[in-house]
Amino acid sequence: MSRIEDAQWAEPLNALLRAWAQTAAARDKAGGTAFHERRLLRDSGLLRLSVPEQYGGDGADWSTTLDVVRRMAQVDSSLAHLFAFHHLQLATIRLFGNDAQIRRWHTGTIEQRWFWGNALNPLDKSTRALPDAAGSYLFDGRKSFCSGARDSDQLLASAFDADGRLLIGVTPTTRAGITVLDDWDNMGQRQTDSGTVVFDRVPIAGDELLLQPGPLSSPFASLRPLLAQSILCHVYLGIGEGALQAARDATLAQTRPWIASSAGRPADDPYVLAHYGDHWVALEGARALVERAMHAFDRAWQRGLALTESERGEVAVAVATSKVAAARAGLDVAHRMFEVTGARSTTAALRLDRFWRNVRVHTLHDPIDYKVRELGDWALNGRIPKPSFYS
Amino acid sequence: MSRIEDAQWAEPLNALLRAWAQTAAARDKAGGTAFHERRLLRDSGLLRLSVPEQYGGDGADWSTTLDVVRRMAQVDSSLAHLFAFHHLQLATIRLFGNDAQIRRWHTGTIEQRWFWGNALNPLDKSTRALPDAAGSYLFDGRKSFCSGARDSDQLLASAFDADGRLLIGVTPTTRAGITVLDDWDNMGQRQTDSGTVVFDRVPIAGDELLLQPGPLSSPFASLRPLLAQSILCHVYLGIGEGALQAARDATLAQTRPWIASSAGRPADDPYVLAHYGDHWVALEGARALVERAMHAFDRAWQRGLALTESERGEVAVAVATSKVAAARAGLDVAHRMFEVTGARSTTAALRLDRFWRNVRVHTLHDPIDYKVRELGDWALNGRIPKPSFYS
Amino acid sequence: MSRIEDAQWAEPLNALLRAWAQTAAARDKAGGTAFHERRLLRDSGLLRLSVPEQYGGDGADWSTTLDVVRRMAQVDSSLAHLFAFHHLQLATIRLFGNDAQIRRWHTGTIEQRWFWGNALNPLDKSTRALPDAAGSYLFDGRKSFCSGARDSDQLLASAFDADGRLLIGVTPTTRAGITVLDDWDNMGQRQTDSGTVVFDRVPIAGDELLLQPGPLSSPFASLRPLLAQSILCHVYLGIGEGALQAARDATLAQTRPWIASSAGRPADDPYVLAHYGDHWVALEGARALVERAMHAFDRAWQRGLALTESERGEVAVAVATSKVAAARAGLDVAHRMFEVTGARSTTAALRLDRFWRNVRVHTLHDPIDYKVRELGDWALNGRIPKPSFYS
Amino acid sequence: MSRIEDAQWAEPLNALLRAWAQTAAARDKAGGTAFHERRLLRDSGLLRLSVPEQYGGDGADWSTTLDVVRRMAQVDSSLAHLFAFHHLQLATIRLFGNDAQIRRWHTGTIEQRWFWGNALNPLDKSTRALPDAAGSYLFDGRKSFCSGARDSDQLLASAFDADGRLLIGVTPTTRAGITVLDDWDNMGQRQTDSGTVVFDRVPIAGDELLLQPGPLSSPFASLRPLLAQSILCHVYLGIGEGALQAARDATLAQTRPWIASSAGRPADDPYVLAHYGDHWVALEGARALVERAMHAFDRAWQRGLALTESERGEVAVAVATSKVAAARAGLDVAHRMFEVTGARSTTAALRLDRFWRNVRVHTLHDPIDYKVRELGDWALNGRIPKPSFYS
């Protein structure tokens, strides 16, 4: 996880993180859309990070791109999520679309400096795809959990046709009939703008639909959910790391150990050290698993359409393993950090509870219990996870 | 824990809880002083609950009084804390003061309908007691974590004299030189008003000081910290119970099980049931220990000055045991409840995170790690906890 | 849990426990049938403890009888199990049999000093009940997990008739056709003789069958599995308590703290104390729940046939709760005790691993996971456990 | 962890593991010295695995050598320990001895097919080094926990001189005055022969003492305890993996799910799968950390005397992290495996409890609590572990 330092975008990234950090607590309180910080992100050039060099991007591999996500999440897990989902939309086009589509939207992303938003939630079946002219559709209905749709330039949107088939289309966010509501107000991940997009008979042309080869059409195309899950891993891990750093600052700032402690300072208290040791082991374990999963993912990505079902299955196992570990570590650190920071660290001015609220909300994306079950089925029965939008 | 239903104040209590519940989430958002709800509490008559009958109170024992605290905490743990601390101040007078003082302030409480506030925090040594006229002092300095001082009528305040001796005095909140700041803004327990009280050379007369028999002057007087700790237990347990009830409402309202679940409804999902089973065992275990500790406490209270060190020590062990169990159960339920309520339950409209923020903050009152250590010393070495303001 | 000290059988019990303790480790190594210790038990008079006074027994309630089981399990959980199952067989007759049967076998138990064994395992369906003369049957087949059948005088045995109905019969162990195999060799609970009984067309007369009112025929009769489960609770708790006592002896005998410890002796090491504190909280919580469940059980038992389904359901919840807590506490103490006793305590001479092996084996009687699920169904859906031989 | 398959010694290793596996349960019961299996190990050629090629060995790096230890531990953790300690003694000579000593004892190991034993336990201070002729000493006293001394050819032994300085010497096991007692009888790791060696004024010549550069004389020499700790990691992990494999065999052999399960077979039960998923995550996390630590260790080893304190410190952190994770994973799998294997798997014939007994005993080598504390000191205060024989 160390290739970042040498990259040309290392300093823009660090500048961005410093800027975000200054306002992270205040923006957590305010919620809403982080227009200014999104602009800083656009200006940083990092929106082209994963775009292949042939289209003018930086061509970073996924290990690198998601390592940037992790670093962002240490500081601001909402913005990390939006950055990651921008790249996920582009990856989706590469996995589900044809060459012309890939070229069109990647070139546009570089030339027009597009920021992509998400209106894809396949669990929400209330948006329908009504047949229009030959091969075209009208998308109609409401879509929930549309992270990053606000202030976006392009959207990936999904709808179900009369046969229950999932159709994924691409559209400028400004197209007539699209209304992006400002209705996200959540206990955590407060600036992901994961609200509702309303589609009022929005025309989607045939060449805007990702039909060739189409969603989950091959083991390679089925890497898409694994990329989405890997993003979650990095956000969870980043939150845990950010929480530990914040806890450390708070503990080291304390001067008076508990009255019953034999230590001269809180940072030498045996129980304080035990908590930090536990957190270190948990986070380091998650880091090792995430790193391992990403190496497998990058190798699988490079295999392209030659990727087999069982190869994809092993990547799925590695990603799921790292996700469970990262979720548990992030949750545990954010939950228990206060046992070493003391009562005064709970002042609303610090908003240290945001780490917990963020990881608590984000780990509900899909149930950890069922990821564990999937891994049990692998460990016991040797069954690889069946590809879906969550596995 | 069932004597409440038959009491004359059962219906006023239920009415109070219903009223508080309607605004609990909104007031958690707003923070600040709950003037209206404090007035409802005054009007309910429950401020006289633990006052002995000889002074015109209801003469409820501590099991009963704290069971009311627990029920309040299910709905609003800030107000539960304020109610409990009102009774704690009165108990402190009974334990540390002389007969005349006990009569004076208990009679006043009934006749003037006083609501007591707290300015006693013995860990904050920045308030000094300066010698004034014979036997009198001027309290001078700032005192932190003064729960319930705002909108109170009477205060129990502490200061340290030149020899480092802790002096506890009683004063009307309106006395000249006392300023109760409105500076409590915390991530949890947002309406406990646990802010700062400034004492600017506030005269405390000799007969306002609790010197006979004085703080922790006997095993009986040393029940005071055990009462304070027992209050914490009931608040933690109540929060856990409230969280479980809120989780239950959310789970039962869900209609769609996770896509990989074999259950027909979320409430029949095997992992959902496992979480509820775990929570039940934890809360029921805490309830049993709390009940057991309170029986021991009530018996010890009735023993009065005949109470021996070792008898007091066994109560201390029972209270500490119940505290560790209640804290862990409350924390665990509030942390994990979201795994059974699903992503939509994280909307800011419900503010379900308040259970976690409340119990997370309140369990930092004094470190659980050192309570566990105390219990280890008992279990291994047979040593009873040494009385202090936290043991 | 303190009525025992005053009872007339208190001293015989203590003598018995002392004798058992002296050989417990050696007999754990040897396995097989504890003929000598079983004889000491017969001689102690404790086999009549729960027998109602009208038949010449001591008439102890179940709280008291199982508290004896718990004390026995601290010392020797195999023998505790055999003692408990003797009383369980007699209780089964009281719950499933008619008045004449109850009188006959209880009177015999007192007069003939019978020790009852178990051949009832309802999960093992390989023993068939073949119709014989009118109302009589021949029991034929093998029955597994027959704790206490060896060296017993009377057996409760079960078989399934052609319609799959469970028939429970009573027979002297010496009846022709019965062979009690000496084939129990297990990693734990090594002297429970839970081996195989072979029935070779053993005649069971009509009046030896418990048909009136019959198995689980009423809420009252359905207390039988709750008594069996309560026995498990007491054995688990007793093992945990015995393990903690053994750990304590070992820790206190150590003189040299770990080289990195700041403590002067191991018993003052902060992490050692933390382990003991944890164990104390776990065991004390289980004790409180077990005590609470037994009070509910005793009350339900006294209600007799008036007991309603929902009353029985609440006892079932209380017993299940205490079982989960006792199993977890016992397992955890026995597993982790070595972290405070040090490497030298693992010598085979002490056989301290027997606590773990015993509780590990015994907690597999029926899956804890499904008990937790049952409790989740109660906590979430308000459903009481459906009576079966395990609920 | 995959270089093994291609090695020339891959097939001899597999043959050895197959042979050991056949008798592992029986030898766990018998205890004592595994003469036959030790001979198979000698014959396999694996005793020269880590010996540098310049002395005629296979020159395997430590990642590879310890990966063999892990595989052995899956089958027989006692023999894995003995194999590992053989190589540890040779590594000790390379780290603490001079060139002539290294050449002498490595060449001898290859030519004479020596099997090295351990008599080094630095915590046992009862063996004294009495001055003899110039530069020579007489080792006198008893040394405990001497794994692998029985049936060994050469010993590494330690003693303390009058100034309390630790002296480490090399001697043939057959030297006059050395008696290797057959007194190891433990609850686990039953064939490690970790008993007592008696030294009765055993002469150790000056050139048999490892004085140049001597114990822990440099960051490089201080890799010795890190190698010892890494061995422990691999044994713990191997035991966990072996336990999971044994559990898997048992679960898959079961045909009847629990009566309350909705699954058609035990291997599809939701709770069974959850256990396997948990175990997978724990073991996979430990594997990733162990692998990461070994890469760091191998790099550090190659640095030789150029290795700096802080570089060594980072390896120490990586090893400690992997040790805590491996110990916890191994303990947890071995403790909980029975919850998925069912009651019948506890038969003494299978001796599945040996995994727990082995990992339980071996994880007491030095306290995990203090490893966690060390890691806390690193995570919070940035302090690297101070080199000692345990850090």
mmCIF file of N, CA, C and O in Angstrom, chain C residues 309-330:
data_model
loop_
_atom_site.group_PDB
_atom_site.id
_atom_site.type_symbol
_atom_site.label_atom_id
_atom_site.label_comp_id
_atom_site.label_asym_id
_atom_site.label_seq_id
_atom_site.Cartn_x
_atom_site.Cartn_y
_atom_site.Cartn_z
ATOM 1 N N GLU C 309 -50.482 -22.879 29.537
ATOM 2 C CA GLU C 309 -49.467 -22.878 28.482
ATOM 3 C C GLU C 309 -48.566 -21.659 28.568
ATOM 4 O O GLU C 309 -47.355 -21.748 28.422
ATOM 5 N N SER C 310 -49.189 -20.509 28.794
ATOM 6 C CA SER C 310 -48.358 -19.298 28.758
ATOM 7 C C SER C 310 -47.513 -19.189 30.030
ATOM 8 O O SER C 310 -46.387 -18.704 29.987
ATOM 9 N N GLU C 311 -48.038 -19.677 31.148
ATOM 10 C CA GLU C 311 -47.215 -19.703 32.362
ATOM 11 C C GLU C 311 -46.015 -20.633 32.147
ATOM 12 O O GLU C 311 -44.882 -20.296 32.476
ATOM 13 N N ARG C 312 -46.288 -21.791 31.587
ATOM 14 C CA ARG C 312 -45.203 -22.738 31.289
ATOM 15 C C ARG C 312 -44.223 -22.105 30.309
ATOM 16 O O ARG C 312 -43.019 -22.275 30.404
ATOM 17 N N GLY C 313 -44.743 -21.349 29.358
ATOM 18 C CA GLY C 313 -43.887 -20.687 28.377
ATOM 19 C C GLY C 313 -42.925 -19.710 29.030
ATOM 20 O O GLY C 313 -41.750 -19.616 28.653
ATOM 21 N N GLU C 314 -43.400 -18.998 30.022
ATOM 22 C CA GLU C 314 -42.508 -18.038 30.669
ATOM 23 C C GLU C 314 -41.413 -18.739 31.473
ATOM 24 O O GLU C 314 -40.289 -18.244 31.553
ATOM 25 N N VAL C 315 -41.763 -19.862 32.060
ATOM 26 C CA VAL C 315 -40.719 -20.642 32.738
ATOM 27 C C VAL C 315 -39.703 -21.142 31.703
ATOM 28 O O VAL C 315 -38.489 -21.093 31.932
ATOM 29 N N ALA C 316 -40.208 -21.574 30.565
ATOM 30 C CA ALA C 316 -39.311 -22.068 29.511
ATOM 31 C C ALA C 316 -38.338 -20.979 29.080
ATOM 32 O O ALA C 316 -37.142 -21.231 28.862
ATOM 33 N N VAL C 317 -38.834 -19.751 28.969
ATOM 34 C CA VAL C 317 -37.961 -18.637 28.598
ATOM 35 C C VAL C 317 -36.911 -18.404 29.685
ATOM 36 O O VAL C 317 -35.724 -18.218 29.394
ATOM 37 N N ALA C 318 -37.348 -18.427 30.927
ATOM 38 C CA ALA C 318 -36.404 -18.198 32.030
ATOM 39 C C ALA C 318 -35.336 -19.287 32.068
ATOM 40 O O ALA C 318 -34.141 -19.005 32.267
ATOM 41 N N VAL C 319 -35.744 -20.526 31.865
ATOM 42 C CA VAL C 319 -34.777 -21.633 31.895
ATOM 43 C C VAL C 319 -33.819 -21.525 30.706
ATOM 44 O O VAL C 319 -32.599 -21.670 30.856
ATOM 45 N N ALA C 320 -34.351 -21.251 29.541
ATOM 46 C CA ALA C 320 -33.493 -21.141 28.356
ATOM 47 C C ALA C 320 -32.487 -20.001 28.511
ATOM 48 O O ALA C 320 -31.320 -20.130 28.154
ATOM 49 N N THR C 321 -32.956 -18.891 29.055
ATOM 50 C CA THR C 321 -32.050 -17.760 29.272
ATOM 51 C C THR C 321 -30.909 -18.162 30.201
ATOM 52 O O THR C 321 -29.730 -17.894 29.923
ATOM 53 N N SER C 322 -31.274 -18.815 31.286
ATOM 54 C CA SER C 322 -30.231 -19.199 32.243
ATOM 55 C C SER C 322 -29.310 -20.246 31.642
ATOM 56 O O SER C 322 -28.120 -20.286 31.936
ATOM 57 N N LYS C 323 -29.842 -21.068 30.759
ATOM 58 C CA LYS C 323 -28.992 -22.088 30.155
ATOM 59 C C LYS C 323 -27.943 -21.469 29.238
ATOM 60 O O LYS C 323 -26.769 -21.845 29.275
ATOM 61 N N VAL C 324 -28.369 -20.549 28.403
ATOM 62 C CA VAL C 324 -27.403 -19.901 27.502
ATOM 63 C C VAL C 324 -26.319 -19.193 28.316
ATOM 64 O O VAL C 324 -25.120 -19.317 28.035
ATOM 65 N N ALA C 325 -26.745 -18.473 29.343
ATOM 66 C CA ALA C 325 -25.769 -17.743 30.160
ATOM 67 C C ALA C 325 -24.833 -18.692 30.896
ATOM 68 O O ALA C 325 -23.616 -18.463 30.959
ATOM 69 N N ALA C 326 -25.376 -19.765 31.446
ATOM 70 C CA ALA C 326 -24.541 -20.703 32.195
ATOM 71 C C ALA C 326 -23.577 -21.436 31.269
ATOM 72 O O ALA C 326 -22.402 -21.646 31.604
ATOM 73 N N ALA C 327 -24.051 -21.827 30.101
ATOM 74 C CA ALA C 327 -23.186 -22.527 29.151
ATOM 75 C C ALA C 327 -22.036 -21.617 28.718
ATOM 76 O O ALA C 327 -20.866 -22.018 28.718
ATOM 77 N N ARG C 328 -22.369 -20.384 28.371
ATOM 78 C CA ARG C 328 -21.322 -19.468 27.916
ATOM 79 C C ARG C 328 -20.335 -19.156 29.035
ATOM 80 O O ARG C 328 -19.123 -19.098 28.803
ATOM 81 N N ALA C 329 -20.847 -18.947 30.226
ATOM 82 C CA ALA C 329 -19.947 -18.632 31.336
ATOM 83 C C ALA C 329 -19.047 -19.826 31.648
ATOM 84 O O ALA C 329 -17.828 -19.682 31.808
ATOM 85 N N GLY C 330 -19.642 -20.999 31.723
ATOM 86 C CA GLY C 330 -18.857 -22.188 32.028
ATOM 87 C C GLY C 330 -17.793 -22.441 30.972
ATOM 88 O O GLY C 330 -16.620 -22.717 31.284
#
